[in-house]
Short mmCIF file of C-alpha atoms in Angstrom, two decimals:
data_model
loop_
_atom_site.label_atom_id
_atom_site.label_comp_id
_atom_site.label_asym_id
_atom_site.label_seq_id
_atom_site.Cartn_x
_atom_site.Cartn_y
_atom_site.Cartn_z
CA UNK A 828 37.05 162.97 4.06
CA UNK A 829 33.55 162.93 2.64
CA UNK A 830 31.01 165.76 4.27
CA UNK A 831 27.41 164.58 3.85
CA UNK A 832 25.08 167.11 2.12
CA UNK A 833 21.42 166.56 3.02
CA UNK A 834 18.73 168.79 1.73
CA UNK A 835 14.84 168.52 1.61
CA UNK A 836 11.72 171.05 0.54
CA UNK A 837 8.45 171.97 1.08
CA UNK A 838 6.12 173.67 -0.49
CA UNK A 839 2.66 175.81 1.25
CA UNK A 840 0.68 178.36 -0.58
CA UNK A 841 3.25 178.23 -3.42
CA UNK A 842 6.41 179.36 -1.26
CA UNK A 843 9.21 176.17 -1.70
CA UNK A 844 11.42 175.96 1.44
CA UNK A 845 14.29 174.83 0.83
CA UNK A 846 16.02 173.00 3.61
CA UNK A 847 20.50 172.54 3.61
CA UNK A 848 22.11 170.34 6.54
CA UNK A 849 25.95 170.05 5.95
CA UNK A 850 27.64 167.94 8.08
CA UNK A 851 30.90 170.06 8.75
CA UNK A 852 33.21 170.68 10.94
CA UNK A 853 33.14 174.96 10.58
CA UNK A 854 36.30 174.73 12.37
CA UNK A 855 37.09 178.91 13.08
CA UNK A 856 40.89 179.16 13.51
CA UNK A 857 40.82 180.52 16.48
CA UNK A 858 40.26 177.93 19.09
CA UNK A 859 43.00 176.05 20.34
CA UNK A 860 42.75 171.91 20.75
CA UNK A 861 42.46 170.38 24.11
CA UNK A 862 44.70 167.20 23.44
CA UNK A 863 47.24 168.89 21.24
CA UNK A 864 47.02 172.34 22.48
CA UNK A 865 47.54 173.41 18.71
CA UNK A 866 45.53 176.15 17.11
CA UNK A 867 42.87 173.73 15.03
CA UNK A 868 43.03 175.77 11.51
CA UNK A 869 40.08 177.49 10.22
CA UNK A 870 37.85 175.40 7.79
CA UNK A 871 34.41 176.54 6.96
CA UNK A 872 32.34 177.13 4.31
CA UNK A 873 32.85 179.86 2.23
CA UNK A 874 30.40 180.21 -0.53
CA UNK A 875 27.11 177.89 -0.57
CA UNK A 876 24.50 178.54 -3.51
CA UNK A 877 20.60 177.30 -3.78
CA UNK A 878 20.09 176.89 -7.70
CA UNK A 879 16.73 176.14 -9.39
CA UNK A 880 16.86 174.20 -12.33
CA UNK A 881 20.77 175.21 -12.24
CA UNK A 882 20.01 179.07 -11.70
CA UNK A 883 21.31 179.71 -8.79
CA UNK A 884 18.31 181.57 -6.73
CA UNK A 885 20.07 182.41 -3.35
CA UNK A 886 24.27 182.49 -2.92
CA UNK A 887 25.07 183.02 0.71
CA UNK A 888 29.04 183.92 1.37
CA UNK A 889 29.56 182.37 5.08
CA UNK A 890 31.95 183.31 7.58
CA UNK A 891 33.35 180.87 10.56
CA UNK A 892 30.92 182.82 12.87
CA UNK A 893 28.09 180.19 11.23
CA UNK A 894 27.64 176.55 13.76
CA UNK A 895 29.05 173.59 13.20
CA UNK A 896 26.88 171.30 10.88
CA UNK A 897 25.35 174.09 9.24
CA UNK A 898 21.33 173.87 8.63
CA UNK A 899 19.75 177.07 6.69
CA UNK A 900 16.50 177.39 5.29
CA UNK A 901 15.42 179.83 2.24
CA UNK A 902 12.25 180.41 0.75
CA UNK A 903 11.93 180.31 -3.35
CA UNK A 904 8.87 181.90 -4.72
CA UNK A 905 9.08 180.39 -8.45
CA UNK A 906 9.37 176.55 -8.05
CA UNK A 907 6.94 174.15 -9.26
CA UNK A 908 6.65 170.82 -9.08
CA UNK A 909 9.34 168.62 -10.64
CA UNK A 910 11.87 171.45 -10.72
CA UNK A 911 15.54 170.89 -10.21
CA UNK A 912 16.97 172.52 -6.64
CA UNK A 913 20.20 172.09 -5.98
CA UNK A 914 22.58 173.28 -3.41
CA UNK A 915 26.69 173.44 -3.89
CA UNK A 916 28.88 174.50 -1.39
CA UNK A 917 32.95 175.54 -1.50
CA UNK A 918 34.91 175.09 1.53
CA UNK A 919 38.61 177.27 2.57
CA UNK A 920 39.97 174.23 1.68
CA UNK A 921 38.41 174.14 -1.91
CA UNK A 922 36.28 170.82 -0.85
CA UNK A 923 32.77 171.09 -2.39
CA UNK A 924 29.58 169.32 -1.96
CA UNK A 925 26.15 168.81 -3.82
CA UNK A 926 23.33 167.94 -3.19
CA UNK A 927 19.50 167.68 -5.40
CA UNK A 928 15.96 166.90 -5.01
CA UNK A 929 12.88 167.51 -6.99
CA UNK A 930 10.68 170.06 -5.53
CA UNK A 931 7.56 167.50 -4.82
CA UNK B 396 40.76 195.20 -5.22
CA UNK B 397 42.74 191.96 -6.50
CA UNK B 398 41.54 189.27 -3.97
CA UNK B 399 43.73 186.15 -3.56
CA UNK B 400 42.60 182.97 -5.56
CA UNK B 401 40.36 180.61 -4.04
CA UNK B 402 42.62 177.67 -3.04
CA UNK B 403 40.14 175.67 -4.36
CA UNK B 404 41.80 177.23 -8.01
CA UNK B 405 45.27 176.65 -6.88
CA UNK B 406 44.64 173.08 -5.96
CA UNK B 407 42.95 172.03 -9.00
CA UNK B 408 45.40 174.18 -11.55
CA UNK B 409 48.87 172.64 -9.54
CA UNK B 410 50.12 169.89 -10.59
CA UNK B 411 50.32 167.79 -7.77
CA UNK B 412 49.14 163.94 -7.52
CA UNK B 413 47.05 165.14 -4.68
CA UNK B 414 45.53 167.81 -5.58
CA UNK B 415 44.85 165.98 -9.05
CA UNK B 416 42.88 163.20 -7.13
CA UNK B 417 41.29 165.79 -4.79
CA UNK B 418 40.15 167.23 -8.22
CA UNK B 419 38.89 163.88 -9.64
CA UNK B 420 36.57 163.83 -6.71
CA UNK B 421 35.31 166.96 -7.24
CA UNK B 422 34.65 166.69 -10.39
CA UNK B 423 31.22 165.57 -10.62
CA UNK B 424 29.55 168.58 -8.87
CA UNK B 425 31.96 171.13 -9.26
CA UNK B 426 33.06 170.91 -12.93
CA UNK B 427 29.97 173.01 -14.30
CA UNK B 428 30.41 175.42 -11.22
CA UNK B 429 33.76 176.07 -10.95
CA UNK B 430 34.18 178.96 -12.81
CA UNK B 431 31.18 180.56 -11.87
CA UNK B 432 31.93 180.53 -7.99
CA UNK B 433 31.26 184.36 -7.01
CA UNK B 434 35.06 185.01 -5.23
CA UNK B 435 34.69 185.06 -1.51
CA UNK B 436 34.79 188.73 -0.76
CA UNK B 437 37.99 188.04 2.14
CA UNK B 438 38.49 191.51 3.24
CA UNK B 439 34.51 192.55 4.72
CA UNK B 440 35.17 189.17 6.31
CA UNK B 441 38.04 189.57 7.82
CA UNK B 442 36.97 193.74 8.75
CA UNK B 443 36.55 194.81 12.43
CA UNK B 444 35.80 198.22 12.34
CA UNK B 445 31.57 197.87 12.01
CA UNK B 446 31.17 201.47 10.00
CA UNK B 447 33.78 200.56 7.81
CA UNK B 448 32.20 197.26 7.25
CA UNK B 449 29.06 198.46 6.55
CA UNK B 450 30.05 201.33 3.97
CA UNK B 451 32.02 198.73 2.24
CA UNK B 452 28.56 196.27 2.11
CA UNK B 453 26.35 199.07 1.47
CA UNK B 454 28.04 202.37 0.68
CA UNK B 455 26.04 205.35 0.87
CA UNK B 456 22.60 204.06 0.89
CA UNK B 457 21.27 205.00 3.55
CA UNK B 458 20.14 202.85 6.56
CA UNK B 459 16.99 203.04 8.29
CA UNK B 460 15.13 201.20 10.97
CA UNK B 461 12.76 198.44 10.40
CA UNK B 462 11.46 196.82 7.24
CA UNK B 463 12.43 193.53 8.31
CA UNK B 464 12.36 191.47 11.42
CA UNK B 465 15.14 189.43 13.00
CA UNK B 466 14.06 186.80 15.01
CA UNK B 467 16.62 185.93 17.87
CA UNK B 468 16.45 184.51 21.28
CA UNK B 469 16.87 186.90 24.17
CA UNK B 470 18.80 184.46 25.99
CA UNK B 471 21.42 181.52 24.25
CA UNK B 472 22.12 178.73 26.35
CA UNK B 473 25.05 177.73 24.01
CA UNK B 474 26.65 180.40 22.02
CA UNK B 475 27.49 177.70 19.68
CA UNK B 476 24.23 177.50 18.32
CA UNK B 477 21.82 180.42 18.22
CA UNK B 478 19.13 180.32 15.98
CA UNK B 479 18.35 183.43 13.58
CA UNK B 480 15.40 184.33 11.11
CA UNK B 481 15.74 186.90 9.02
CA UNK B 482 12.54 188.26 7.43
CA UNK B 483 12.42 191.21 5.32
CA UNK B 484 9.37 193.21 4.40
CA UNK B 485 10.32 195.23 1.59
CA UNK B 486 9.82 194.52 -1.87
CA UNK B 487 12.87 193.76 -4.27
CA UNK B 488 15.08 192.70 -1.54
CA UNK B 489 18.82 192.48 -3.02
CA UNK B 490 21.03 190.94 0.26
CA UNK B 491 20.10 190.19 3.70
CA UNK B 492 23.45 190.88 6.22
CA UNK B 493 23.80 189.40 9.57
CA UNK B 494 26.49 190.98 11.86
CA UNK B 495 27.61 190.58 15.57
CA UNK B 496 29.20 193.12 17.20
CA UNK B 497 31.24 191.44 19.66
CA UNK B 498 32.44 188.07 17.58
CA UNK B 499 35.55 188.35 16.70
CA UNK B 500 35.19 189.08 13.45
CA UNK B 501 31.81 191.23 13.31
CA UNK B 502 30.26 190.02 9.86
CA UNK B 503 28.31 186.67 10.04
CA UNK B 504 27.04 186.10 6.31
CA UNK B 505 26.17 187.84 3.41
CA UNK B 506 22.77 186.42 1.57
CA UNK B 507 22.50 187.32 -2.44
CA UNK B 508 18.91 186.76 -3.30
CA UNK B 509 17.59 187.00 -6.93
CA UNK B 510 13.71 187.82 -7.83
CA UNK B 511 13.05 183.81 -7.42
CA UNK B 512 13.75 183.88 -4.09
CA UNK B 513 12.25 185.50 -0.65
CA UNK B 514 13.76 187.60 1.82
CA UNK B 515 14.10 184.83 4.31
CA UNK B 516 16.77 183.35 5.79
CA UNK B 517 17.23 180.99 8.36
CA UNK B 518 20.74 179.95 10.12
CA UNK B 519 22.51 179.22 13.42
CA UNK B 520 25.07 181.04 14.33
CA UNK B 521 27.84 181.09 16.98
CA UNK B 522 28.42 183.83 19.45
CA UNK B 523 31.32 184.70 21.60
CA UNK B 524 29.47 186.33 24.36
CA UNK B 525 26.84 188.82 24.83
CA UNK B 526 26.43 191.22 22.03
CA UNK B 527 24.19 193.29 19.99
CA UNK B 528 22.83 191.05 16.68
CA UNK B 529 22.32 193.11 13.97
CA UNK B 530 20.10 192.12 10.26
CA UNK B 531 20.01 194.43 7.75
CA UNK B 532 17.65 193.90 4.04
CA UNK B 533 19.46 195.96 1.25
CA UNK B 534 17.22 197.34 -1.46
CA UNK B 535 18.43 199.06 -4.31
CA UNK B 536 18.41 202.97 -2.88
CA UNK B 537 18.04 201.83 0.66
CA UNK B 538 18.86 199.55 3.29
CA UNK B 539 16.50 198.32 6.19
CA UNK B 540 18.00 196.88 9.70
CA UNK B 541 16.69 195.83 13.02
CA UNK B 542 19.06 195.12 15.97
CA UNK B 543 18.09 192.33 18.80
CA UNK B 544 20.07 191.86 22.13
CA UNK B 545 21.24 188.26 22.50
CA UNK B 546 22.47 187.57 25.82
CA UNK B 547 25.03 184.17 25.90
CA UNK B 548 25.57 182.08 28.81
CA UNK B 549 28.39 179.89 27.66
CA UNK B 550 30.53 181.34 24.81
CA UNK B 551 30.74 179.33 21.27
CA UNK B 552 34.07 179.74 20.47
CA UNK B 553 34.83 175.92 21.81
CA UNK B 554 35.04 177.65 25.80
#
């Protein structure tokens, strides 16, 4: 299963905002399935980091209380133009994803 | 406290032809990272009790009121999506916290910021049912919260 990783900034009056969609299921473990009437197991992000020219500048540790398809924002004071950002995320289930863009 | 490994360790140190080609796929990303993954801290997660929680987040610095401002809608159609700004006011912010009191498991996310980034932070959220929403900034000697009533029509935990 591949989980698509989009992410986009913009910068105003020298504040970057950063911009993360994940497309995942944040499945919590506690909800039980209409067709199978199973307990769906828990599968969410755990730990998703926001690095600038791979320094990571904001680390958020997530819990299954976060929506489906996750979209944060953050705000990075130091970027200029042409830096690296990058965003990395670790699922329960130790899948990652990545994601970069130049901030423009 | 000894936390469990991440399982994301155990997969890529067994030696299993899955997990070996789960690894290969990780690779690319992940190598450089791996080892520097902060270890998701299970038990404040998992904690019910909301004092407990927050001494074990914060422990004795104490909390006062304002300093930042939580913006939350008074009224959530779908609990399965609420949408939450956190804005802090204070200089040298070190965490933002978001908690729910009545989700299941009170303690929503945990935001580590370093001195390149700003005390924002933007996120949806799910929400069993009604229930107090509480943001707190930590500083180094103090932390800052503001608390916002969401009410929730439908609940998001799939009802």
């Amino acid at each position: 299963m591949h989980i698509a990783t989009k992410m986009k900034t913009r910068t105003m009056h020298g504040i970057t905002e950063v911009l993360v969609l994940v497309n995942h299921p944040m499945d919590t473990g506690l909800v039980r399935s209409k067709v199978t009437h199973k307990i769906i197991p828990a599968h969410f992000i755990e730990t998703l980091t926001v690095a600038v020219n791979h320094k990571p500048a904001v680390i958020t540790d997530m819990s299954i209380a976060i929506s489906k398809d996750p979209l944060i924002a953050v705000k990075l004071t130091h970027a200029k133009k042409g830096d690296l950002v990058t965003v990395d995320w670790i699922d329960n289930k130790g899948m990652t994803g990545h994601a970069q863009t130049h901030v423009s | 406290m000894n936390l469990p490994r991440r399982t994301f360790l155990k997969q890529a140190f067994s030696g299993s032809a899955l997990a070996v080609a789960a690894g290969a796929g990780l690779l690319r990303p992940a190598t450089a990272l791996a080892h520097t993954w902060p270890v998701w801290p299970q038990a404040v997660f998992h904690e019910k009790k909301i004092p407990v929680l927050l001494h074990e987040l914060f422990g004795h610095r104490p909390i006062v009121q304002g300093g930042l401002h939580l913006h939350a809608p008074l009224e959530a159609e779908n609990g399965a999506v609420v949408p939450m700004v956190l804005e802090s006011h204070v200089p040298h912010p070190e965490k933002l916290v978001l908690t729910v009191d009545n989700n299941p498991f009170p303690l929503v996310t945990i935001v580590h910021l370093t001195p390149e980034a700003l005390g924002f932070f933007n996120v949806r959220i799910k929400m069993g049912k009604t229930s107090m929403v509480h943001a707190y900034v930590a500083t180094k000697d103090k932390v800052h919260t503001m608390a916002r009533k969401v009410k929730v029509t439908i609940g998001g935990c799939g009802g």
